[in-house]
Coordinates of C-alpha atoms and ligand atoms in Angstrom, one line a residue:
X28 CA -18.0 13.2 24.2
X29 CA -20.6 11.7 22.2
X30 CA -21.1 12.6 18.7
X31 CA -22.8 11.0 15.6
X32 CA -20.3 10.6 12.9
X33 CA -21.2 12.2 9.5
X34 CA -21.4 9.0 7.3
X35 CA -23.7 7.8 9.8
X36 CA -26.0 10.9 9.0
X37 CA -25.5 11.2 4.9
X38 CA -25.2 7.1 4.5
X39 CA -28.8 6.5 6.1
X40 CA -32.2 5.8 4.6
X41 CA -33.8 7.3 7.7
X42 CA -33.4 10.4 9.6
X43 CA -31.2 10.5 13.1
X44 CA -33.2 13.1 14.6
X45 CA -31.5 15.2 17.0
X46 CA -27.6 14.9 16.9
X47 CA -24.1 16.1 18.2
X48 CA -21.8 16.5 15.6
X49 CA -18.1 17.6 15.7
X50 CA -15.8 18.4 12.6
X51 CA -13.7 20.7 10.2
X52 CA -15.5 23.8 8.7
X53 CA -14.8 23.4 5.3
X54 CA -16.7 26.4 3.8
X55 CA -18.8 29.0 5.6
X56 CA -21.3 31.3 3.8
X57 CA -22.8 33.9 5.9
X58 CA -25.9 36.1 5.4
X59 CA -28.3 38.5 7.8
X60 CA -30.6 35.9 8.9
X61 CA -28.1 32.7 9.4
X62 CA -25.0 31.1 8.2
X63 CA -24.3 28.4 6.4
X64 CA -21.6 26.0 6.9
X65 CA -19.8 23.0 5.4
X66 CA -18.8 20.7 7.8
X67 CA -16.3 17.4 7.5
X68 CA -15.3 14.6 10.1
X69 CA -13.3 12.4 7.6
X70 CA -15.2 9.7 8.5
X71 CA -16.4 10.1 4.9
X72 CA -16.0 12.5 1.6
X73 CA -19.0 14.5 1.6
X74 CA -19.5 17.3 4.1
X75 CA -22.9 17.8 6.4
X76 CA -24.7 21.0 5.7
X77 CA -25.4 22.8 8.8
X78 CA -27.7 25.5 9.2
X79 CA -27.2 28.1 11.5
X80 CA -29.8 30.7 11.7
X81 CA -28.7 34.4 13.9
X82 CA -29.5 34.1 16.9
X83 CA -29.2 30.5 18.2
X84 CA -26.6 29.9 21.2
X85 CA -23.5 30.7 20.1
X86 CA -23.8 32.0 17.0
X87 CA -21.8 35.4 17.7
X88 CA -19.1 33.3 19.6
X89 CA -19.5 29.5 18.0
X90 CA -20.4 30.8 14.4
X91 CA -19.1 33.7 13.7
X92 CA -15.9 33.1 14.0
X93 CA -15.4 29.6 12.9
X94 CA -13.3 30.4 9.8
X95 CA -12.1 27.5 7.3
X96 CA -10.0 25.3 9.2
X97 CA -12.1 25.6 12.3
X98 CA -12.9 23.0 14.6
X99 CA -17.0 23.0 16.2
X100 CA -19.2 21.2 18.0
X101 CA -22.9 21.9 16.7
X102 CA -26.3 19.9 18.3
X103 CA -29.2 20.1 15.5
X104 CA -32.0 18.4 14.2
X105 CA -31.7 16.1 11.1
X106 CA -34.1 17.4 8.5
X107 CA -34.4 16.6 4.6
X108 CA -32.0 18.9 2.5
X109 CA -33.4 21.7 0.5
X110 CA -30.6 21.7 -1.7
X111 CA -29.3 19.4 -4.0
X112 CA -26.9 16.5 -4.1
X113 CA -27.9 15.4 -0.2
X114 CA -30.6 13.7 1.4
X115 CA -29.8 15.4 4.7
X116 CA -28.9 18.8 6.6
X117 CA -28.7 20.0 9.7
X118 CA -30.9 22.6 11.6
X119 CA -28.4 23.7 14.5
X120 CA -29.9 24.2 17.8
X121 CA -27.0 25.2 19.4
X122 CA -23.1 25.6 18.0
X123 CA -19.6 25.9 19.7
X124 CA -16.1 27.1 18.7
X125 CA -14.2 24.3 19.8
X126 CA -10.7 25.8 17.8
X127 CA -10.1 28.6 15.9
X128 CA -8.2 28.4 13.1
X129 CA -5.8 31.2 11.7
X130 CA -6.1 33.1 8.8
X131 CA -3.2 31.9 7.3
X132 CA -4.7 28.1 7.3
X133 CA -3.1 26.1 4.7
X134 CA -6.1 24.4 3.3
X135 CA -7.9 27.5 2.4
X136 CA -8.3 26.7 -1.7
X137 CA -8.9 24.1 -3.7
X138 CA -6.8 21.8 -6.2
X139 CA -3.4 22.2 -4.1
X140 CA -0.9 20.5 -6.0
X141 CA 0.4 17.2 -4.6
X142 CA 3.8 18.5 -3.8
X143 CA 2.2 21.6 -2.0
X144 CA 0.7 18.6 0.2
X145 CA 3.2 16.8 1.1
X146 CA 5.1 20.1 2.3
X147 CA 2.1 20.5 5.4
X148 CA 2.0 16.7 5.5
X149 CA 0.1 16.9 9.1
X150 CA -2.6 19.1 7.5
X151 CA -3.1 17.2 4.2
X152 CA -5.3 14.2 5.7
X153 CA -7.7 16.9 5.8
X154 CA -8.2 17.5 2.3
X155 CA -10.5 15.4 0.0
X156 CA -8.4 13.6 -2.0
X157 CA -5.9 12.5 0.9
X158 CA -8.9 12.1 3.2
X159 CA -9.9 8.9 0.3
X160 CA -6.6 7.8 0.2
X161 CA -6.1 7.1 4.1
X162 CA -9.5 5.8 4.2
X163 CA -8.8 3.5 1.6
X164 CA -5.7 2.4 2.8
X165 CA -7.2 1.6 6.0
X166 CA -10.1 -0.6 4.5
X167 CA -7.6 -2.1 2.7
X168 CA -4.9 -3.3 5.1
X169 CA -8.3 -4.6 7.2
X170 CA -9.1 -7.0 3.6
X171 CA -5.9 -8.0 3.5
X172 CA -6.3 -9.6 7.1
X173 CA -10.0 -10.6 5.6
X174 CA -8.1 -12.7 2.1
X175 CA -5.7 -14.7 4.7
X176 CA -7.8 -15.1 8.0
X177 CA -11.2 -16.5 5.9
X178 CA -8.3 -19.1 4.2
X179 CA -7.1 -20.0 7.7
X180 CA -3.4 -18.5 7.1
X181 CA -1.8 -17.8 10.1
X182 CA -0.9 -13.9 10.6
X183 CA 3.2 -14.0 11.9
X184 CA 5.1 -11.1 13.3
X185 CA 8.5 -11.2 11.7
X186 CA 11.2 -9.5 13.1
X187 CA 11.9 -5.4 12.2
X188 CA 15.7 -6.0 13.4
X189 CA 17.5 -8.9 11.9
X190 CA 20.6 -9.6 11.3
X191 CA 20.2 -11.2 7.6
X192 CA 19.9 -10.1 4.1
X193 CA 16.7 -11.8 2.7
X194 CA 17.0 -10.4 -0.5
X195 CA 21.2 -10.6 -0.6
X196 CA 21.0 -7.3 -2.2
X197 CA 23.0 -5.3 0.4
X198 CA 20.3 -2.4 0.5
X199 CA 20.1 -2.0 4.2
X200 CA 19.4 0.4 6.8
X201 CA 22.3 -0.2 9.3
X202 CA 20.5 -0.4 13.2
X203 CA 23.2 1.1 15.7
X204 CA 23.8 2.6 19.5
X205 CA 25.9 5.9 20.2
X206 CA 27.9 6.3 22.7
X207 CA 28.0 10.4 22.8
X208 CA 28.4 10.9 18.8
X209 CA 30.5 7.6 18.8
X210 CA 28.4 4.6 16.9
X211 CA 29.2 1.4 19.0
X212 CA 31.0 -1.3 16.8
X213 CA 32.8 -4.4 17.2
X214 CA 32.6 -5.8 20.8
X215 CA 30.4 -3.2 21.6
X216 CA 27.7 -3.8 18.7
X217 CA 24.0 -3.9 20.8
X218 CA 23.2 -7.1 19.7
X219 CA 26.6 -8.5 19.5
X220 CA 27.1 -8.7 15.8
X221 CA 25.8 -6.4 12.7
X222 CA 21.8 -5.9 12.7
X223 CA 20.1 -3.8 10.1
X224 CA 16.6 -2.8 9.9
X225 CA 14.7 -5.8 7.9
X226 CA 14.3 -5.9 3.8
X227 CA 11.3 -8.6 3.7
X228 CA 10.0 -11.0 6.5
X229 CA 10.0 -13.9 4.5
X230 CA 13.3 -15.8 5.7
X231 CA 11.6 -15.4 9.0
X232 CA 8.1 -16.4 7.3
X233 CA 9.2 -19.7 6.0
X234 CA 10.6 -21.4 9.1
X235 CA 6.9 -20.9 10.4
X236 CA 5.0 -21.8 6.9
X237 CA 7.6 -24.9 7.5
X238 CA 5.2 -25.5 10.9
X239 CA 2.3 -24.2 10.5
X240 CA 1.7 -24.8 6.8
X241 CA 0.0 -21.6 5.5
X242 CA 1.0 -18.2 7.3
X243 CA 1.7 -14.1 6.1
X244 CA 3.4 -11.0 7.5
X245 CA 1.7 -7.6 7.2
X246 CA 4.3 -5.4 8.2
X247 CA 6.9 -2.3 7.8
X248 CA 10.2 -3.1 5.2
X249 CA 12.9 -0.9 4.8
X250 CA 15.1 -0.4 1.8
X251 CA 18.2 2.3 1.7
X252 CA 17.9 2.1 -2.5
X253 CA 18.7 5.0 -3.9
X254 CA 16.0 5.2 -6.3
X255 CA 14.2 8.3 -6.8
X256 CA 11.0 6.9 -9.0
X257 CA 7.5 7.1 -8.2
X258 CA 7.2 3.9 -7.3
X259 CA 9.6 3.7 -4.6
X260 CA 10.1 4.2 -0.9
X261 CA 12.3 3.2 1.8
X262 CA 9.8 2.4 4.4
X263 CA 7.1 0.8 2.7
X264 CA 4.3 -2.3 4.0
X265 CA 4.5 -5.6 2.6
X266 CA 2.2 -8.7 3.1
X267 CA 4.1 -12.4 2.5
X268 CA 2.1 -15.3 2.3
X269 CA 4.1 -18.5 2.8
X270 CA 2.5 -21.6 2.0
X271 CA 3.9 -25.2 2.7
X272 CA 3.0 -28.1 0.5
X273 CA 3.0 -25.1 -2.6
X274 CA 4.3 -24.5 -5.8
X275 CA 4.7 -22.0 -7.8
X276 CA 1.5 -22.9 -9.8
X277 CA -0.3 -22.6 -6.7
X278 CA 1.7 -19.2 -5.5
X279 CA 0.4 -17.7 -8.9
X280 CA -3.3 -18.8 -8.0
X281 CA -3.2 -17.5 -4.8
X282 CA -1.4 -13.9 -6.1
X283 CA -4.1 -13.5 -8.6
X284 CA -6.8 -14.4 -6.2
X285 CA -6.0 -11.6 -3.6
X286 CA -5.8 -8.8 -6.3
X287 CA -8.2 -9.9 -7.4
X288 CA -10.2 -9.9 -3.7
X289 CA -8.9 -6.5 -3.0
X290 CA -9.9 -5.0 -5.6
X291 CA -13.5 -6.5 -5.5
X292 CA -13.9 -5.2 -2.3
X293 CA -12.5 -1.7 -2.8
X294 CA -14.9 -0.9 -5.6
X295 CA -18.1 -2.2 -2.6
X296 CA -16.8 -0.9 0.2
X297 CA -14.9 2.4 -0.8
X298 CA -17.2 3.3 -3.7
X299 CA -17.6 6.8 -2.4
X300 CA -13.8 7.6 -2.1
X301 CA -13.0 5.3 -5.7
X302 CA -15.9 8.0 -7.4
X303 CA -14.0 10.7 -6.3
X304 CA -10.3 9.3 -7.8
X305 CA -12.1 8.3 -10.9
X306 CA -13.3 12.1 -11.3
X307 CA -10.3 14.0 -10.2
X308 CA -7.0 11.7 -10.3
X309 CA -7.3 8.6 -13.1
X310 CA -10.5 9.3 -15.6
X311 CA -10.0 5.2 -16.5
X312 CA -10.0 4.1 -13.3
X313 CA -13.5 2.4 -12.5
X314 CA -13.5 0.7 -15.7
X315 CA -10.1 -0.4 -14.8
X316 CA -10.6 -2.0 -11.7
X317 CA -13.6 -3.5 -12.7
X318 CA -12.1 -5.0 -16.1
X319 CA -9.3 -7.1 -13.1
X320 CA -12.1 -7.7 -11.2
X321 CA -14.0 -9.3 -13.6
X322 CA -11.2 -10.9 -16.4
X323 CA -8.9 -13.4 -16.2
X324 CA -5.0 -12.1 -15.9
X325 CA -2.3 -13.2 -18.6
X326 CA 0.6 -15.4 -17.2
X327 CA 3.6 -15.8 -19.7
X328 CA 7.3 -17.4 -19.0
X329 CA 10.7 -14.5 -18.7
X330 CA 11.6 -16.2 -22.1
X331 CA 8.5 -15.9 -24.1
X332 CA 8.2 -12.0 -22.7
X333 CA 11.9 -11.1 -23.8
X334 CA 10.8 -12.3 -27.0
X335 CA 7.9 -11.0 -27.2
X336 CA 9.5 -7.6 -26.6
X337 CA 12.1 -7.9 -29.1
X338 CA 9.5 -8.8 -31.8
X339 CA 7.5 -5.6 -30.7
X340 CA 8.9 -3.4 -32.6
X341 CA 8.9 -0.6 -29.4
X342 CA 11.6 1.5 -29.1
X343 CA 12.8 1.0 -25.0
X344 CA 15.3 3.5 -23.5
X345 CA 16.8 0.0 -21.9
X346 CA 17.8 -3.2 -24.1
X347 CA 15.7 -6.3 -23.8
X348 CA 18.1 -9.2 -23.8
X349 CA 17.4 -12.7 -22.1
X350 CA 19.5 -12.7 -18.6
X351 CA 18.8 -8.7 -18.5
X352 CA 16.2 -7.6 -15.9
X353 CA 12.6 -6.7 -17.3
X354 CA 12.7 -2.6 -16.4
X355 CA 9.4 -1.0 -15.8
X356 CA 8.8 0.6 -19.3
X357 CA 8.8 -3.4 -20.6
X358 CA 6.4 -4.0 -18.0
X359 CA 4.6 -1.4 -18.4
X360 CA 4.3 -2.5 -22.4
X361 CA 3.2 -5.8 -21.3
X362 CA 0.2 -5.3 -19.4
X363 CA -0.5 -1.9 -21.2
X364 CA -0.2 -2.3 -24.7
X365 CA -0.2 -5.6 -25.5
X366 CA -2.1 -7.8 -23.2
X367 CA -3.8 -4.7 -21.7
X368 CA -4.7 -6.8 -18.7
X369 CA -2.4 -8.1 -15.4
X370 CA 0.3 -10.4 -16.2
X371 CA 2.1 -12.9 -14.5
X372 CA 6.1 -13.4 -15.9
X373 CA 7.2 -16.4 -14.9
X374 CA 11.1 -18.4 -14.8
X375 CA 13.3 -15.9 -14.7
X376 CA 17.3 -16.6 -15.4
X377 CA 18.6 -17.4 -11.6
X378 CA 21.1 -14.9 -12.2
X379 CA 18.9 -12.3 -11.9
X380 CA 17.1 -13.4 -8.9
X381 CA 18.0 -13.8 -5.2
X382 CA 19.6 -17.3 -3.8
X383 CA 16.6 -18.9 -2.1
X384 CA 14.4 -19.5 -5.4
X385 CA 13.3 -22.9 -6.7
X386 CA 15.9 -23.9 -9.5
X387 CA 14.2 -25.7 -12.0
X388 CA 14.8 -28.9 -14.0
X389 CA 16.5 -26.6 -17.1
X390 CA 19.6 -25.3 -15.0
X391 CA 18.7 -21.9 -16.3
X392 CA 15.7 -20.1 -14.4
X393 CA 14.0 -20.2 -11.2
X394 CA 10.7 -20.6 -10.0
X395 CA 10.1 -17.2 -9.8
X396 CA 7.1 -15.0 -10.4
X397 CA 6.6 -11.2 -10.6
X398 CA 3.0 -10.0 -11.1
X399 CA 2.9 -6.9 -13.1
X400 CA -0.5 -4.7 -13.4
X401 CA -0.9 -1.5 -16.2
X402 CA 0.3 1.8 -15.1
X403 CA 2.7 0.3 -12.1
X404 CA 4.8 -2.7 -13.4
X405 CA 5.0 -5.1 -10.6
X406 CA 3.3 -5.1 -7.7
X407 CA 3.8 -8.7 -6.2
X408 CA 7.2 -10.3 -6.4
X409 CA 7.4 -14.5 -5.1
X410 CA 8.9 -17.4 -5.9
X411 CA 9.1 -21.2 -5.2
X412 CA 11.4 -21.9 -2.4
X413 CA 15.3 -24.0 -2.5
X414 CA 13.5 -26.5 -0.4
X415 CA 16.5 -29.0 -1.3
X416 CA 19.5 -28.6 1.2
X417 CA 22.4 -29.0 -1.4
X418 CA 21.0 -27.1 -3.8
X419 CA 20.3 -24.5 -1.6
X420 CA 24.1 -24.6 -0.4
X421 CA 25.6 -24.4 -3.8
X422 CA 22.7 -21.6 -4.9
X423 CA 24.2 -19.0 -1.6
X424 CA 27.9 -19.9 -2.9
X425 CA 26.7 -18.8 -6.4
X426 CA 25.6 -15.7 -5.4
X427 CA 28.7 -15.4 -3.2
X428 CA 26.7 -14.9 0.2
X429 CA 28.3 -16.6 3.8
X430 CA 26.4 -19.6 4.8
X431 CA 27.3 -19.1 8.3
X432 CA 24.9 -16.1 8.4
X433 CA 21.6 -18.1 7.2
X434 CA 22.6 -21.2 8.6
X435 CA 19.2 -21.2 10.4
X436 CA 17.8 -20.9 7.4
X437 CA 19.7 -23.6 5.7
X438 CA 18.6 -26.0 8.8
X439 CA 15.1 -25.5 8.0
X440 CA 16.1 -28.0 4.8
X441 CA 17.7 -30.8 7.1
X442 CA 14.5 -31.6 9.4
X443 CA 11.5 -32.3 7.7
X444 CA 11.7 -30.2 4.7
X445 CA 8.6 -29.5 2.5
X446 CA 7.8 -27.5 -1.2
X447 CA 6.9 -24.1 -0.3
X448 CA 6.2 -21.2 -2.1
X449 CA 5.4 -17.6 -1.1
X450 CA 5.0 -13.8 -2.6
X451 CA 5.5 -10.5 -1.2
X452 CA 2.8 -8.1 -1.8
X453 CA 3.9 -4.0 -1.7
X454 CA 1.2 -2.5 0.2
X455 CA 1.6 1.1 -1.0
X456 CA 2.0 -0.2 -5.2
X457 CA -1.5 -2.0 -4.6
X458 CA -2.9 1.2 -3.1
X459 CA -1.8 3.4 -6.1
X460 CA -2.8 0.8 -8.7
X461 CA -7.0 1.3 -6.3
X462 CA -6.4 4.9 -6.1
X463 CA -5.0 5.9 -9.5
X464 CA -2.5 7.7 -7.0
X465 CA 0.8 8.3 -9.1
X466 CA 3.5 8.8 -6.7
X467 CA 4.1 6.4 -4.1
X468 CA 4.4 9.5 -1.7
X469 CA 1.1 10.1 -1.7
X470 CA -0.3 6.9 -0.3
X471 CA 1.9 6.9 2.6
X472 CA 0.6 9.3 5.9
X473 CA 4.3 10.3 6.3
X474 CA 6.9 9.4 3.3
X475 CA 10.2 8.3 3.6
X476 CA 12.0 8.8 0.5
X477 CA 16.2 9.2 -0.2
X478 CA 16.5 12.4 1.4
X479 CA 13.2 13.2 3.0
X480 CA 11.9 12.6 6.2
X481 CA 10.0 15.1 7.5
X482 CA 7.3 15.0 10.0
Ligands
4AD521 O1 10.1 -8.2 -5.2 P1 10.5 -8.0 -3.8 O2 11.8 -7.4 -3.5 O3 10.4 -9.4 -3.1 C1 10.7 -9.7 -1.8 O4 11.0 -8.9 -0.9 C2 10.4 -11.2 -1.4 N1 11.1 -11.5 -0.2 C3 8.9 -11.4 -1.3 C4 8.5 -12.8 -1.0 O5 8.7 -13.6 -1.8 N2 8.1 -13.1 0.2 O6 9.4 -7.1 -3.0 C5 8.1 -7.5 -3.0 C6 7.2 -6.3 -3.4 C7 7.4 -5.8 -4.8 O7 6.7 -6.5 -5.8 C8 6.9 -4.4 -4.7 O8 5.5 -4.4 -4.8 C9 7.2 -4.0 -3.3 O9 7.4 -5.2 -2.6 N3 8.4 -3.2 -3.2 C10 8.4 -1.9 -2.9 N4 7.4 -1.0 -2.7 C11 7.8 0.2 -2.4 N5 9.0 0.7 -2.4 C12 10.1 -0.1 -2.6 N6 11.3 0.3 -2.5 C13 9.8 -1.5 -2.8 N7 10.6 -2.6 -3.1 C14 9.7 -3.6 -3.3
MG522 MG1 10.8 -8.0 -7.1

């Protein structure tokens, strides 16, 4: 069936002409001589006007009927709009009901409330503000690609099932087989041995960064935390970038760089959809995104941020205490309300960070990295690589993990091994730091959350 999409109509200098179109009635106005009707595609915000006058084919069986939630197909003319706000309308020549809708259609009024949304979570894409957010997260996941493949980074496909821990932190979703109700164990076990559904790709990621020098993942993670905050899921996308032949310098460069990217190109390519956020979600928004795109970010060490905490004068509901973990609100006070710009914290106390990081030259921290950005916290989380194979060793019997279940990973250090560095990016925290989206749920098309999971 051919059809001309709306944003090819309302994004053109010049009229189409004559054109199919198919869609959503949004609105529908009707008086004696012809109806009026609102009509969206998704393929952009802003509906087509269509102009139905009594009379044409189909107007007592195509037009008539087509309540809100309907689906049509109308053929028309593209003429200059009489009304405002739109260069174009269009004159129908001929409409039909391609699905009714009932009257009890969901959708029917405006300014639903988030959580009203994500109860009819098959219907919501259909709404304005989710429409934006999809399309968004689409253009987004395609710049992603863009950053690495223009940099000639390899794109890997890391495993979903794996049998190891990446970040040690025991938060796993357990993969099994049934036999009747019976979950198979032991002998039994599918794979032969424990296999869980996988936490982060980079493990995986490094052994090919270690051969192919600069590669990412882009791919589905899966953490069974039972954190009920806005910012977190348990399916959720993340993008690793492993880099041989990298430090951490370099890992920060690279971090900043792709926010910085991404965010470039969301304000050109989704200007539309970020217009609409900036009006009806996050009033700051615009000027946000274009104060990271433009300014440099702020990079500080774990140590001078603890102390620059202390000496703040806040009152946190959690201490601040070198060896402690930064918790959001101290991140949030960071790139908020005193350097009011993204920040970089960098060396963190190893104790407080997983067994593969880089230890450095003090004893005390790691060559880790957490990039934080105001109103999320962090949003990219990397490190420097053990790249040493002792150190590496005595770092996994520090935090008291089994060797024999990374030893693949702990060969990587005896053949050839190289500085490397690498960050993972969470896809869903970058698109509610574009959207101005609060909740996490609602910049995923089906949420998985500790106790939901519905659709
Ligand atoms: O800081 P994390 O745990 O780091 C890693 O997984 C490393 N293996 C990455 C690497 O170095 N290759 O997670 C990375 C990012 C976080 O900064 C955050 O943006 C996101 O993933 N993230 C989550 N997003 C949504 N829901 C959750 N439960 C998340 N946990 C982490
Ligand atoms: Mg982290």
């Amino acid at each position: 069936m051919f059809r001309t999409r709306v944003v090819e109509i309302l994004g053109n200098e010049t009229s189409p002409g004559k054109v199919t179109v198919m869609g959503w009635v949004r609105t529908k106005r009707d008086s004696k001589a012809f109806s009026f009707l609102e009509l969206n595609d998704g393929s952009c915000l802003a509906n087509l006007q269509v102009v139905a006058d009594a009379g044409i084919p189909g107007y007592e069986e195509g037009v008539m009927p087509a309540r809100t939630g309907a689906s049509v197909k109308v053929e028309g003319m593209i003429v200059p709009s009489q009304g405002q706000g739109q260069r174009w309308e269009l004159q129908a020549v001929k409409v039909e009901l391609l699905g009714a809708a009932e009257e009890d259609y969901p959708l029917q009024k405006k300014g639903h409330s988030m959580e009203f949304m994500r109860s009819i979570a098959h219907l919501r894409p259909r709404s304005n503000l989710f429409g934006a957010v999809f399309r968004v997260r689409s253009r987004m996941a395609y710049s992603i690609h863009r950053f690495f493949q223009e940099r000639g980074f390899v794109y890997v496909h890391t495993p979903i099932i794996t049998a190891s821990d990446c970040e040690g932190a025991g938060e796993m979703f357990r993969v099994v087989t049934m036999d009747g109700e019976v979950v198979k164990t032991g002998e039994e076990e599918f794979f032969g041995k424990p296999t869980y559904l996988t936490v982060s790709g980079q493990l995986e990621g490094e052994t090919f960064a270690c051969a192919l020098s600069d590669i990412y993942t882009f791919g589905p993670t899966f953490r069974a935390e039972n954190s009920h905050t806005s910012r977190h899921a348990s399916e959720f996308w993340m993008i690793e970038p492993e880099m041989a032949f990298c430090d951490l310098l370099a890992d920060m460069d690279l971090a900043e760089a792709m926010i910085k990217f991404l965010v470039s190109d969301a304000l050109e390519a989704c200007a539309e959809d970020l217009g609409f956020f900036n009006q009806f979600v996050d009033k700051g928004l615009l000027e946000r995104l274009k104060f990271v795109r433009d300014r440099s970010f702020e990079r500080i060490t774990y140590t001078e941020a603890v102390d620059l905490l202390k000496a703040s004068g806040e009152k946190f509901e959690y201490p601040v205490e070198y060896g402690l973990n930064l918790q959001s609100e101290h991140e949030r006070y960071l790139t908020e309300k005193h350097f009011r710009c993204p920040t970089t914290v960098y060396n963190y106390p190893k104790e407080i960070k997983p067994f593969y990081m880089r230890k450095n030259d003090d004893g005390k921290t790691v060559a880790a990295m957490d990039l934080l950005v105001p109103g999320i916290g962090e949003i990219v989380g990397g490190s420097q690589r053990e790249e040493r194979l002792e150190v590496l060793r005595a770092n996994l019997a520090e935090h008291g993990l089994d060797e024999s279940h990374y030893d693949w990973y702990v060969d990587l250090r005896r053949y050839g091994t190289v500085p490397h560095a690498g960050f993972g990016l969470g896809f869903e925290r970058l698109l509610m730091f574009v959207t101005g989206v609060a909740n996490i749920r609602d910049v995923i098309p089906f949420p998985r959350t500790p106790g939901a999971a519905d659709f």
